[in-house]
Short mmCIF file of C-alpha atoms and ligand atoms in Angstrom, two decimals:
data_model
loop_
_atom_site.label_atom_id
_atom_site.label_comp_id
_atom_site.label_asym_id
_atom_site.label_seq_id
_atom_site.Cartn_x
_atom_site.Cartn_y
_atom_site.Cartn_z
CA UNK A 18 -23.64 -21.15 -25.59
CA UNK A 19 -24.77 -18.66 -22.95
CA UNK A 20 -22.16 -17.34 -20.60
CA UNK A 21 -24.46 -15.35 -18.35
CA UNK A 22 -22.20 -12.34 -17.92
CA UNK A 23 -24.50 -9.51 -19.03
CA UNK A 24 -24.29 -6.95 -16.19
CA UNK A 25 -27.41 -5.33 -14.77
CA UNK A 26 -26.12 -1.92 -15.84
CA UNK A 27 -23.20 -0.84 -18.03
CA UNK A 28 -21.92 1.52 -15.34
CA UNK A 29 -21.79 1.61 -11.56
CA UNK A 30 -22.62 5.01 -10.11
CA UNK A 31 -23.48 6.10 -6.57
CA UNK A 32 -23.69 2.62 -5.14
CA UNK A 33 -25.68 0.87 -7.85
CA UNK A 34 -25.63 -0.31 -11.46
CA UNK A 35 -26.52 2.47 -13.90
CA UNK A 36 -27.98 2.24 -17.39
CA UNK A 37 -28.43 4.68 -20.22
CA UNK A 38 -29.33 2.99 -23.47
CA UNK A 39 -28.67 6.25 -25.34
CA UNK A 40 -24.92 5.58 -25.19
CA UNK A 41 -23.20 3.97 -28.22
CA UNK A 42 -23.09 0.18 -28.09
CA UNK A 43 -20.07 -1.60 -26.62
CA UNK A 44 -20.15 -5.29 -27.54
CA UNK A 45 -18.13 -7.66 -25.33
CA UNK A 46 -16.48 -10.47 -27.30
CA UNK A 47 -15.12 -13.76 -25.92
CA UNK A 48 -11.72 -13.89 -27.68
CA UNK A 49 -11.56 -17.68 -27.72
CA UNK A 50 -14.66 -18.06 -29.91
CA UNK A 51 -15.34 -14.54 -31.22
CA UNK A 52 -18.88 -14.80 -29.77
CA UNK A 53 -20.61 -11.74 -28.36
CA UNK A 54 -21.18 -12.45 -24.67
CA UNK A 55 -22.58 -9.11 -23.47
CA UNK A 56 -23.67 -5.75 -24.78
CA UNK A 57 -22.99 -2.54 -22.88
CA UNK A 58 -23.46 1.13 -23.67
CA UNK A 59 -20.93 3.92 -23.52
CA UNK A 60 -21.46 6.55 -20.84
CA UNK A 61 -23.50 9.52 -22.02
CA UNK A 62 -22.71 13.01 -20.66
CA UNK A 63 -25.50 12.46 -18.09
CA UNK A 64 -23.80 9.32 -16.72
CA UNK A 65 -20.40 11.04 -16.64
CA UNK A 66 -21.91 13.98 -14.78
CA UNK A 67 -23.64 11.73 -12.24
CA UNK A 68 -20.39 9.86 -11.61
CA UNK A 69 -18.29 13.00 -11.13
CA UNK A 70 -20.90 14.77 -9.01
CA UNK A 71 -21.33 11.68 -6.80
CA UNK A 72 -17.57 11.34 -6.34
CA UNK A 73 -17.20 15.03 -5.52
CA UNK A 74 -20.00 14.78 -2.95
CA UNK A 75 -18.55 11.67 -1.31
CA UNK A 76 -14.82 12.12 -0.80
CA UNK A 77 -14.67 14.70 2.02
CA UNK A 78 -16.58 12.55 4.53
CA UNK A 79 -14.46 9.56 3.56
CA UNK A 80 -11.22 11.56 3.93
CA UNK A 81 -12.33 12.74 7.38
CA UNK A 82 -12.58 9.17 8.68
CA UNK A 83 -9.62 7.69 10.56
CA UNK A 84 -7.29 5.78 8.24
CA UNK A 85 -7.87 2.61 10.20
CA UNK A 86 -11.56 2.74 9.27
CA UNK A 87 -10.82 3.26 5.60
CA UNK A 88 -8.34 0.40 5.75
CA UNK A 89 -10.90 -1.92 7.33
CA UNK A 90 -13.26 -1.45 4.39
CA UNK A 91 -10.48 -2.21 1.92
CA UNK A 92 -9.45 -5.34 3.81
CA UNK A 93 -13.05 -6.53 3.96
CA UNK A 94 -13.28 -6.05 0.19
CA UNK A 95 -10.05 -8.05 -0.20
CA UNK A 96 -11.64 -10.95 1.69
CA UNK A 97 -14.72 -10.87 -0.55
CA UNK A 98 -12.55 -10.83 -3.67
CA UNK A 99 -10.81 -13.96 -2.40
CA UNK A 100 -14.08 -15.68 -1.51
CA UNK A 101 -15.37 -14.97 -5.03
CA UNK A 102 -12.07 -15.66 -6.80
CA UNK A 103 -13.41 -18.52 -8.88
CA UNK A 104 -16.39 -16.62 -10.24
CA UNK A 105 -14.28 -13.50 -10.87
CA UNK A 106 -11.56 -15.51 -12.59
CA UNK A 107 -14.11 -17.08 -14.95
CA UNK A 108 -15.43 -13.61 -15.78
CA UNK A 109 -11.92 -12.31 -16.44
CA UNK A 110 -11.20 -15.32 -18.65
CA UNK A 111 -14.36 -14.68 -20.68
CA UNK A 112 -13.57 -10.98 -20.99
CA UNK A 113 -9.85 -11.24 -21.83
CA UNK A 114 -9.44 -14.80 -23.15
CA UNK A 115 -6.62 -15.48 -20.67
CA UNK A 116 -6.50 -19.11 -19.47
CA UNK A 117 -8.35 -19.81 -16.22
CA UNK A 118 -5.08 -21.28 -14.93
CA UNK A 119 -3.71 -17.71 -15.06
CA UNK A 120 -6.74 -15.71 -13.98
CA UNK A 121 -7.20 -17.86 -10.87
CA UNK A 122 -3.83 -16.65 -9.53
CA UNK A 123 -3.01 -13.36 -11.22
CA UNK A 124 -6.14 -11.22 -11.51
CA UNK A 125 -8.72 -11.02 -8.70
CA UNK A 126 -6.06 -12.52 -6.41
CA UNK A 127 -3.64 -9.72 -7.23
CA UNK A 128 -6.45 -7.20 -6.80
CA UNK A 129 -7.13 -8.69 -3.35
CA UNK A 130 -3.45 -8.34 -2.44
CA UNK A 131 -3.56 -4.65 -3.35
CA UNK A 132 -6.70 -4.01 -1.28
CA UNK A 133 -5.29 -5.91 1.68
CA UNK A 134 -1.91 -4.18 1.55
CA UNK A 135 -3.21 -0.63 1.11
CA UNK A 136 -5.91 -1.42 3.67
CA UNK A 137 -3.09 -2.34 6.03
CA UNK A 138 -1.12 0.87 5.57
CA UNK A 139 -4.07 3.29 5.39
CA UNK A 140 -3.78 4.00 9.11
CA UNK A 141 -0.13 4.97 8.72
CA UNK A 142 -0.58 7.64 6.05
CA UNK A 143 0.85 10.69 7.81
CA UNK A 144 2.96 13.81 7.45
CA UNK A 145 5.93 14.89 9.57
CA UNK A 146 6.70 17.31 12.38
CA UNK A 147 9.60 19.78 12.06
CA UNK A 148 10.82 21.80 15.05
CA UNK A 149 11.92 25.38 14.14
CA UNK A 150 13.27 26.74 17.40
CA UNK A 151 10.23 27.76 19.45
CA UNK A 152 8.05 27.63 16.35
CA UNK A 153 7.34 24.43 14.55
CA UNK A 154 5.82 23.15 11.38
CA UNK A 155 4.12 20.01 10.26
CA UNK A 156 2.90 18.49 7.06
CA UNK A 157 -0.46 16.93 6.44
CA UNK A 158 -0.83 14.26 3.80
CA UNK A 159 -4.17 15.10 2.20
CA UNK A 160 -6.12 13.42 -0.58
CA UNK A 161 -6.52 15.06 -3.99
CA UNK A 162 -10.30 14.63 -3.94
CA UNK A 163 -11.64 13.17 -7.18
CA UNK A 164 -9.18 10.96 -9.08
CA UNK A 165 -9.73 9.41 -12.50
CA UNK A 166 -8.39 5.95 -13.33
CA UNK A 167 -8.24 4.69 -16.93
CA UNK A 168 -7.41 1.04 -17.58
CA UNK A 169 -5.90 -1.13 -20.30
CA UNK A 170 -7.42 -4.49 -21.26
CA UNK A 171 -4.76 -6.97 -20.24
CA UNK A 172 -5.32 -7.05 -16.44
CA UNK A 173 -8.70 -5.36 -15.99
CA UNK A 174 -9.54 -6.05 -12.34
CA UNK A 175 -5.91 -5.86 -11.24
CA UNK A 176 -5.51 -2.42 -12.83
CA UNK A 177 -8.78 -1.20 -11.28
CA UNK A 178 -7.56 -2.38 -7.86
CA UNK A 179 -3.98 -1.12 -8.19
CA UNK A 180 -5.42 2.34 -8.83
CA UNK A 181 -8.43 2.42 -6.52
CA UNK A 182 -6.83 0.80 -3.44
CA UNK A 183 -4.16 3.48 -2.81
CA UNK A 184 -6.59 6.21 -3.92
CA UNK A 185 -9.21 5.10 -1.39
CA UNK A 186 -6.63 4.43 1.34
CA UNK A 187 -5.57 8.08 1.07
CA UNK A 188 -9.17 9.36 1.28
CA UNK A 189 -9.89 10.05 -2.40
CA UNK A 190 -12.81 9.06 -4.59
CA UNK A 191 -12.10 7.39 -7.93
CA UNK A 192 -14.01 7.45 -11.19
CA UNK A 193 -12.70 4.50 -13.21
CA UNK A 194 -13.02 3.91 -16.94
CA UNK A 195 -12.11 0.37 -17.95
CA UNK A 196 -10.86 -0.41 -21.43
CA UNK A 197 -13.79 -0.67 -23.85
CA UNK A 198 -12.49 -4.17 -24.69
CA UNK A 199 -12.77 -5.55 -21.14
CA UNK A 200 -15.46 -3.66 -19.23
CA UNK A 201 -16.92 -6.37 -16.99
CA UNK A 202 -14.77 -7.04 -13.93
CA UNK A 203 -14.46 -3.41 -12.73
CA UNK A 204 -18.26 -3.51 -12.25
CA UNK A 205 -17.81 -6.49 -9.93
CA UNK A 206 -15.11 -4.69 -7.99
CA UNK A 207 -17.49 -1.74 -7.52
CA UNK A 208 -20.20 -4.08 -6.25
CA UNK A 209 -17.74 -5.71 -3.85
CA UNK A 210 -16.58 -2.38 -2.45
CA UNK A 211 -20.20 -1.55 -1.59
CA UNK A 212 -20.71 -4.96 0.00
CA UNK A 213 -17.59 -4.33 2.09
CA UNK A 214 -19.04 -1.07 3.39
CA UNK A 215 -17.54 1.56 1.09
CA UNK A 216 -19.88 4.54 1.02
CA UNK A 217 -21.51 5.16 -2.36
CA UNK A 218 -19.86 7.50 -4.83
CA UNK A 219 -16.29 6.64 -3.89
CA UNK A 220 -15.65 4.10 -6.64
CA UNK A 221 -17.60 4.87 -9.79
CA UNK A 222 -17.29 2.91 -13.03
CA UNK A 223 -18.16 4.52 -16.35
CA UNK A 224 -17.73 2.69 -19.63
CA UNK A 225 -16.65 4.02 -22.94
CA UNK A 226 -14.00 4.51 -25.53
CA UNK A 227 -11.20 7.07 -25.38
CA UNK A 228 -13.54 10.05 -25.64
CA UNK A 229 -15.17 9.15 -22.31
CA UNK A 230 -11.73 9.06 -20.66
CA UNK A 231 -10.86 12.37 -22.26
CA UNK A 232 -14.10 13.98 -20.98
CA UNK A 233 -13.31 12.83 -17.44
CA UNK A 234 -9.80 14.27 -17.49
CA UNK A 235 -11.00 17.66 -18.74
CA UNK A 236 -13.46 18.12 -15.87
CA UNK A 237 -12.45 20.77 -13.31
CA UNK A 238 -13.52 18.59 -10.39
CA UNK A 239 -10.82 16.05 -11.23
CA UNK A 240 -7.46 16.65 -9.55
CA UNK A 241 -5.51 13.53 -10.47
CA UNK A 242 -5.36 11.14 -13.42
CA UNK A 243 -3.83 7.66 -13.54
CA UNK A 244 -3.61 5.84 -16.87
CA UNK A 245 -2.45 2.36 -17.78
CA UNK A 246 -2.13 2.23 -21.54
CA UNK A 247 0.06 2.69 -24.57
CA UNK A 248 2.65 5.41 -25.06
CA UNK A 249 0.62 7.36 -27.68
CA UNK A 250 -2.43 7.41 -25.38
CA UNK A 251 -0.14 8.33 -22.48
CA UNK A 252 1.10 11.38 -24.35
CA UNK A 253 -2.48 12.51 -25.03
CA UNK A 254 -3.66 11.94 -21.47
CA UNK A 255 -0.55 13.53 -19.93
CA UNK A 256 -1.02 16.59 -22.17
CA UNK A 257 -4.67 16.90 -21.13
CA UNK A 258 -3.69 16.58 -17.46
CA UNK A 259 -0.97 19.21 -17.93
CA UNK A 260 -3.46 21.66 -19.47
CA UNK A 261 -5.43 21.48 -16.24
CA UNK A 262 -2.23 21.33 -14.12
CA UNK A 263 -3.44 18.04 -12.67
CA UNK A 264 -1.32 15.38 -11.03
CA UNK A 265 -0.73 12.37 -13.26
CA UNK A 266 0.55 8.79 -13.12
CA UNK A 267 1.29 7.17 -16.49
CA UNK A 268 1.85 3.40 -16.64
CA UNK A 269 2.77 2.88 -20.26
CA UNK A 270 4.31 0.40 -22.65
CA UNK A 271 7.80 -0.96 -23.06
CA UNK A 272 10.28 -2.98 -25.07
CA UNK A 273 12.16 -4.37 -22.14
CA UNK A 274 15.48 -6.20 -22.34
CA UNK A 275 16.21 -9.52 -20.66
CA UNK A 276 19.94 -10.30 -20.61
CA UNK A 277 21.19 -13.87 -20.31
CA UNK A 278 24.89 -14.07 -19.41
CA UNK A 279 26.88 -17.19 -20.28
CA UNK A 280 27.19 -18.15 -16.58
CA UNK A 281 23.38 -18.11 -16.08
CA UNK A 282 21.29 -21.07 -15.03
CA UNK A 283 20.01 -21.61 -18.57
CA UNK A 284 16.87 -23.48 -17.59
CA UNK A 285 15.89 -20.63 -15.27
CA UNK A 286 16.64 -18.13 -18.04
CA UNK A 287 14.49 -20.09 -20.50
CA UNK A 288 11.70 -20.14 -17.90
CA UNK A 289 12.06 -16.37 -17.45
CA UNK A 290 11.94 -15.81 -21.20
CA UNK A 291 8.79 -17.93 -21.50
CA UNK A 292 7.07 -16.17 -18.60
CA UNK A 293 8.24 -12.79 -19.85
CA UNK A 294 6.97 -13.33 -23.41
CA UNK A 295 4.17 -15.88 -23.54
CA UNK A 296 2.25 -15.54 -20.25
CA UNK A 297 -1.10 -13.86 -21.03
CA UNK A 298 -0.21 -14.52 -24.69
CA UNK A 299 2.45 -11.86 -24.40
CA UNK A 300 0.03 -9.07 -23.51
CA UNK A 301 2.04 -7.71 -20.58
CA UNK A 302 3.59 -4.25 -20.52
CA UNK A 303 6.79 -5.28 -18.73
CA UNK A 304 7.57 -8.26 -20.96
CA UNK A 305 11.22 -8.90 -21.76
CA UNK A 306 10.65 -8.95 -25.49
CA UNK A 307 14.30 -8.33 -26.39
CA UNK A 308 16.12 -11.38 -25.06
CA UNK A 309 19.89 -10.74 -25.28
CA UNK A 310 21.80 -14.03 -25.00
CA UNK A 311 25.59 -14.17 -24.71
CA UNK A 312 27.06 -15.68 -27.85
CA UNK A 313 28.56 -18.87 -26.39
CA UNK A 314 25.26 -20.12 -24.96
CA UNK A 315 22.95 -18.88 -27.72
CA UNK A 316 22.29 -22.13 -29.57
CA UNK A 317 21.92 -24.11 -26.34
CA UNK A 318 19.43 -21.48 -25.09
CA UNK A 319 17.44 -21.58 -28.34
CA UNK A 320 17.27 -25.38 -28.37
CA UNK A 321 15.95 -25.54 -24.80
CA UNK A 322 13.55 -22.68 -25.51
CA UNK A 323 12.10 -24.39 -28.60
CA UNK A 324 11.63 -27.66 -26.64
CA UNK A 325 9.84 -25.96 -23.76
CA UNK A 326 7.72 -23.77 -26.05
CA UNK A 327 6.49 -26.87 -27.88
CA UNK A 328 4.80 -27.86 -24.60
CA UNK A 329 2.48 -24.82 -24.65
CA UNK A 330 -1.11 -25.97 -24.69
CA UNK A 331 -3.45 -23.71 -26.62
CA UNK A 332 -7.17 -24.30 -26.31
CA UNK A 333 -10.33 -23.55 -24.40
CA UNK A 334 -9.28 -20.93 -21.83
CA UNK A 335 -11.84 -22.31 -19.36
CA UNK A 336 -10.04 -25.69 -19.37
CA UNK A 337 -7.64 -25.72 -16.41
CA UNK A 338 -5.04 -27.57 -18.53
CA UNK A 339 -4.83 -24.76 -21.13
CA UNK A 340 -1.66 -22.70 -20.86
CA UNK A 341 -2.01 -20.46 -23.92
CA UNK A 342 -5.10 -18.40 -24.61
CA UNK A 343 -6.04 -16.18 -27.55
CA UNK A 344 -5.19 -12.51 -27.98
CA UNK A 345 -7.77 -10.13 -26.61
CA UNK A 346 -9.35 -8.99 -29.90
CA UNK A 347 -9.36 -9.33 -33.65
CA UNK A 348 -7.61 -5.94 -33.93
CA UNK A 349 -4.81 -7.15 -31.64
CA UNK A 350 -4.55 -10.38 -33.62
CA UNK A 351 -4.11 -8.45 -36.86
CA UNK A 352 -1.54 -6.14 -35.29
CA UNK A 353 0.52 -9.05 -33.93
CA UNK A 354 0.37 -11.00 -37.22
CA UNK A 355 1.53 -7.84 -39.00
CA UNK A 356 4.59 -7.69 -36.72
CA UNK A 357 5.33 -11.36 -37.36
CA UNK A 358 5.16 -10.88 -41.12
CA UNK A 359 7.41 -7.83 -40.85
CA UNK A 360 9.92 -9.90 -38.84
CA UNK A 361 9.98 -12.59 -41.52
CA UNK A 362 10.39 -9.98 -44.25
CA UNK A 363 13.25 -8.30 -42.37
CA UNK A 364 15.17 -11.57 -42.38
CA UNK A 365 14.97 -12.68 -38.75
CA UNK A 366 15.29 -16.45 -38.24
CA UNK A 367 11.96 -18.03 -37.24
CA UNK A 368 12.72 -20.62 -34.55
CA UNK A 369 9.12 -21.61 -33.83
CA UNK A 370 5.55 -20.38 -34.21
CA UNK A 371 4.82 -17.52 -36.58
CA UNK A 372 1.29 -18.61 -37.43
CA UNK A 373 -2.29 -18.37 -36.23
CA UNK A 374 -3.73 -21.44 -34.58
CA UNK A 375 -7.25 -22.71 -33.96
CA UNK A 376 -10.51 -21.74 -35.57
CA UNK A 377 -12.63 -18.69 -34.80
CA UNK A 378 -10.63 -17.46 -31.80
CA UNK A 379 -7.74 -15.01 -31.90
CA UNK A 380 -4.95 -17.52 -31.17
CA UNK A 381 -1.33 -17.04 -32.25
CA UNK A 382 1.36 -19.71 -31.75
CA UNK A 383 4.15 -18.74 -29.35
CA UNK A 384 6.73 -17.31 -31.70
CA UNK A 385 10.51 -17.04 -31.33
CA UNK A 386 12.70 -15.11 -33.74
CA UNK A 387 16.51 -15.42 -33.53
CA UNK A 388 19.23 -13.42 -35.31
CA UNK A 389 17.24 -10.28 -34.58
CA UNK A 390 19.22 -7.05 -34.96
CA UNK A 391 18.64 -3.83 -33.04
CA UNK A 392 17.36 -2.07 -36.16
CA UNK A 393 14.58 -4.55 -36.99
CA UNK A 394 11.02 -3.52 -36.13
CA UNK A 395 10.83 -6.72 -34.03
CA UNK A 396 13.39 -5.19 -31.66
CA UNK A 397 11.98 -1.67 -31.66
CA UNK A 398 8.18 -1.85 -31.52
CA UNK A 399 5.97 -3.01 -28.70
CA UNK A 400 4.11 -5.99 -30.18
CA UNK A 401 1.94 -7.01 -27.20
CA UNK A 402 1.59 -10.60 -28.38
CA UNK A 403 3.44 -13.93 -27.98
CA UNK A 404 6.47 -12.87 -30.01
CA UNK A 405 9.99 -13.14 -28.58
CA UNK A 406 13.05 -11.67 -30.24
CA UNK A 407 16.42 -13.21 -29.41
CA UNK A 408 19.56 -11.15 -30.00
CA UNK A 409 23.13 -12.20 -29.33
CA UNK A 410 25.99 -10.21 -27.79
CA UNK A 411 29.64 -10.64 -26.81
CA UNK A 412 30.35 -8.51 -23.72
CA UNK A 413 28.50 -7.18 -20.68
CA UNK A 414 29.27 -3.61 -21.76
CA UNK A 415 27.77 -4.25 -25.20
CA UNK A 416 24.64 -5.85 -23.71
CA UNK A 417 24.04 -2.89 -21.40
CA UNK A 418 24.52 -0.31 -24.14
CA UNK A 419 22.15 -2.10 -26.51
CA UNK A 420 19.60 -2.87 -23.79
CA UNK A 421 19.41 0.83 -22.93
CA UNK A 422 19.26 2.02 -26.54
CA UNK A 423 15.47 2.37 -26.59
CA UNK A 424 13.03 5.18 -25.87
CA UNK A 425 11.31 2.91 -23.33
CA UNK A 426 12.34 2.08 -19.76
CA UNK A 427 9.67 0.01 -18.05
CA UNK A 428 11.57 -3.10 -16.96
CA UNK A 429 14.71 -5.18 -17.48
CA UNK A 430 16.08 -8.53 -16.38
CA UNK A 431 19.46 -10.14 -15.97
CA UNK A 432 20.26 -13.82 -15.53
CA UNK A 433 23.72 -14.55 -14.12
CA UNK A 434 25.28 -16.55 -11.29
CA UNK A 435 27.79 -13.75 -10.60
CA UNK A 436 26.34 -11.77 -7.71
CA UNK A 437 28.46 -8.64 -8.25
CA UNK A 438 27.72 -8.57 -11.94
CA UNK A 439 23.98 -8.93 -11.26
CA UNK A 440 23.84 -5.83 -9.05
CA UNK A 441 26.24 -3.86 -11.26
CA UNK A 442 24.04 -4.50 -14.28
CA UNK A 443 20.80 -3.79 -12.40
CA UNK A 444 22.26 -0.42 -11.41
CA UNK A 445 23.10 0.47 -15.01
CA UNK A 446 19.90 -0.63 -16.74
CA UNK A 447 17.52 2.26 -17.57
CA UNK A 448 14.31 0.77 -16.19
CA UNK A 449 11.74 1.29 -13.47
CA UNK A 450 12.04 -2.36 -12.39
CA UNK A 451 14.99 -4.77 -12.76
CA UNK A 452 14.67 -8.46 -12.07
CA UNK A 453 17.68 -10.61 -11.19
CA UNK A 454 17.35 -14.32 -12.01
CA UNK A 455 13.58 -14.08 -12.38
CA UNK A 456 11.13 -12.11 -14.48
CA UNK A 457 7.78 -10.31 -14.33
CA UNK A 458 7.06 -10.68 -10.62
CA UNK A 459 5.18 -7.58 -9.48
CA UNK A 460 4.07 -7.98 -5.86
CA UNK A 461 2.07 -5.09 -4.42
CA UNK A 462 4.77 -4.46 -1.82
CA UNK A 463 7.22 -3.17 -4.46
CA UNK A 464 6.80 0.04 -6.46
CA UNK A 465 6.11 -0.43 -10.17
CA UNK A 466 6.39 2.06 -13.01
CA UNK A 467 8.55 3.24 -15.86
CA UNK A 468 11.28 5.68 -16.78
CA UNK A 469 11.77 7.47 -20.12
CA UNK A 470 8.75 6.95 -22.43
CA UNK A 471 7.37 4.13 -20.27
CA UNK A 472 5.79 6.42 -17.77
CA UNK A 473 5.61 8.84 -14.94
CA UNK A 474 5.00 8.01 -11.29
CA UNK A 475 4.75 4.71 -9.46
CA UNK A 476 2.01 2.30 -8.49
CA UNK A 477 2.21 -0.11 -5.55
CA UNK A 478 4.44 -0.04 -2.50
CA UNK A 479 4.67 2.93 -0.14
CA UNK A 480 5.59 5.02 -3.19
CA UNK A 481 1.98 4.88 -4.43
CA UNK A 482 0.85 6.89 -1.40
CA UNK A 483 2.88 9.84 -2.68
CA UNK A 484 0.99 9.67 -5.95
CA UNK A 485 -2.48 9.63 -4.39
CA UNK A 486 -1.98 12.38 -1.81
CA UNK A 487 -0.48 15.82 -1.59
CA UNK A 488 1.33 17.60 1.19
CA UNK A 489 0.07 20.64 3.01
CA UNK A 490 2.60 22.54 5.11
CA UNK A 491 1.40 24.14 8.33
CA UNK A 492 3.68 26.66 10.09
CA UNK A 493 2.87 27.38 13.74
CA UNK A 494 4.13 30.63 15.27
CA UNK A 495 4.61 30.36 19.04
CA UNK A 496 5.65 33.98 19.84
CA UNK A 497 4.79 37.49 18.67
CA UNK A 498 5.01 38.63 15.05
CA UNK A 499 8.15 40.62 14.27
CA UNK A 500 7.04 43.18 11.61
CA UNK A 501 9.30 46.02 10.34
CA UNK A 502 6.73 48.71 11.07
P1 NDP B 232 -4.59 2.14 -25.00
O1 NDP B 232 -3.53 3.16 -24.81
O2 NDP B 232 -5.14 1.95 -26.34
O3 NDP B 232 -5.82 2.46 -24.03
C1 NDP B 232 -5.67 2.61 -22.64
C2 NDP B 232 -6.92 3.24 -22.07
O4 NDP B 232 -6.98 4.62 -22.41
C3 NDP B 232 -8.22 2.64 -22.62
O5 NDP B 232 -9.17 2.60 -21.59
C4 NDP B 232 -8.58 3.63 -23.70
O6 NDP B 232 -9.92 3.59 -24.06
C5 NDP B 232 -8.21 4.93 -23.03
N1 NDP B 232 -8.04 6.06 -23.93
C6 NDP B 232 -7.73 6.05 -25.25
N2 NDP B 232 -7.60 7.32 -25.72
C7 NDP B 232 -7.84 8.15 -24.66
C8 NDP B 232 -7.87 9.58 -24.50
N3 NDP B 232 -7.59 10.41 -25.49
N4 NDP B 232 -8.16 10.07 -23.28
C9 NDP B 232 -8.40 9.24 -22.24
N5 NDP B 232 -8.39 7.90 -22.33
C10 NDP B 232 -8.12 7.35 -23.53
O7 NDP B 232 -3.96 0.81 -24.41
P2 NDP B 232 -4.53 -0.66 -24.52
O8 NDP B 232 -5.84 -0.76 -23.83
O9 NDP B 232 -4.40 -1.08 -25.94
O10 NDP B 232 -3.47 -1.46 -23.61
C11 NDP B 232 -2.25 -1.87 -24.07
C12 NDP B 232 -1.16 -0.88 -23.68
O11 NDP B 232 -1.14 -0.69 -22.28
C13 NDP B 232 0.22 -1.39 -24.04
O12 NDP B 232 0.98 -0.38 -24.64
C14 NDP B 232 0.82 -1.78 -22.71
O13 NDP B 232 2.20 -1.74 -22.69
C15 NDP B 232 0.19 -0.79 -21.79
N6 NDP B 232 0.18 -1.31 -20.42
C16 NDP B 232 1.00 -0.74 -19.48
C17 NDP B 232 1.07 -1.26 -18.20
C18 NDP B 232 1.92 -0.61 -17.15
O14 NDP B 232 1.63 -0.80 -15.98
N7 NDP B 232 2.95 0.13 -17.48
C19 NDP B 232 0.30 -2.43 -17.83
C20 NDP B 232 -0.57 -2.92 -18.86
C21 NDP B 232 -0.60 -2.38 -20.12
P3 NDP B 232 -10.42 2.49 -25.15
O15 NDP B 232 -9.28 1.63 -25.51
O16 NDP B 232 -11.44 1.80 -24.41
O17 NDP B 232 -10.90 3.27 -26.30
#
């Protein structure tokens, strides 16, 4: 079958597709069938240089424009993303394997939200005025210049938009490296920015594996780095940024707790656990993969969960009825199956799933383990697949202590009908985001990011502006200069 997704060039540099067949091959695989659907090349040093030089040449003019003009371009691009949502969703499904039912609402649509929202606030990016007697001072919120964005493979166009929209709103240029596994949709975003009127050079896409990302970060022209990826990669990228004393945002992994109190609406909690573990086949950084359920409702919770999970419909991701797609790659499939086997060997109780499904594709059945203890690898390691661990607890205090006993701190959730308890627990959970009676909703209006090993900095919301601009202080003397001699 032909899918017709081969891009005109592997990269997008200075307003047009760019090719350099000298770069190592990057095959693009459709995870549902394991077929190769496109072949790209990694960026050679010449492509990297062209991208950085073009970005460096472009950002000052862009930064000098009124914010309202920059915002208009972003909002126009948001409209185009929405007009082309169907085509972009199909592309994202082919690249990631996620069901079209998901990509239609969560990928290009979320990217459009980010462009629209940051387009809306671009005109309001400003410093402050401080009166100092007769003298006064003010701050200017200035762009960094050239920013580098590096993406993971689970939400390719969303990640590209969450990084580029605030960067461009603040007057920066961005050179973006998608994950080697999912390189296609960022090229479309670049094309759409140009169609919307973004001057060339401001959003460059270069493909490649980790070494291409590393080369970008090392370059002296780059002032800011934003990564979405795993904790080990985050440590490497943060170290490289620190060597150059560059600003950095790190959106990393997690092992987030979801706590179900005995007074919770159990059906809502089961829904939250399903969304927070099986949506996108579990390949979501903020997933609540440690589901703590209060002892008295544990068996009831597990029974309802098993019933609902049995309704998951694995199959052709392009079929609108499919609710469970494959994992993104063979490597991810092997990693997830390894975690499942380790869970069985450690003695956790397998409630459902635990096996591969389907033929050539990388499908894994939604898997629930109960009787998981804090020491098991299931409860400690980020699996990034459809594998839920259910743990039981007796008291609120115990749940909080165990929920926080992890090096990660990306997200957390609590299900309870007790309003005071909900806020008390949200305050005490070590996490960048806490959900109460829901899970995994990440609208662009709210800041998103981790604490502890889950990251540094915030994306989305007004907070993102602080991470894509820097302050300059200007002191204005209104009288003479009082020198000692
Ligand atoms: P990786 O950490 O493997 O890769 C992330 C990106 O970094 C890829 O583009 C990768 O290139 C690149 N990279 C790898 N090494 C380097 C290096 N030394 N210098 C610069 N760039 C490098 O993550 P995955 O793609 O496997 O994504 C899954 C991870 O992302 C999970 O841990 C997940 O939790 C996290 N994540 C976090 C989110 C958040 O917002 N907090 C959201 C989504 C995912 P390549 O892989 O192409 O070689």
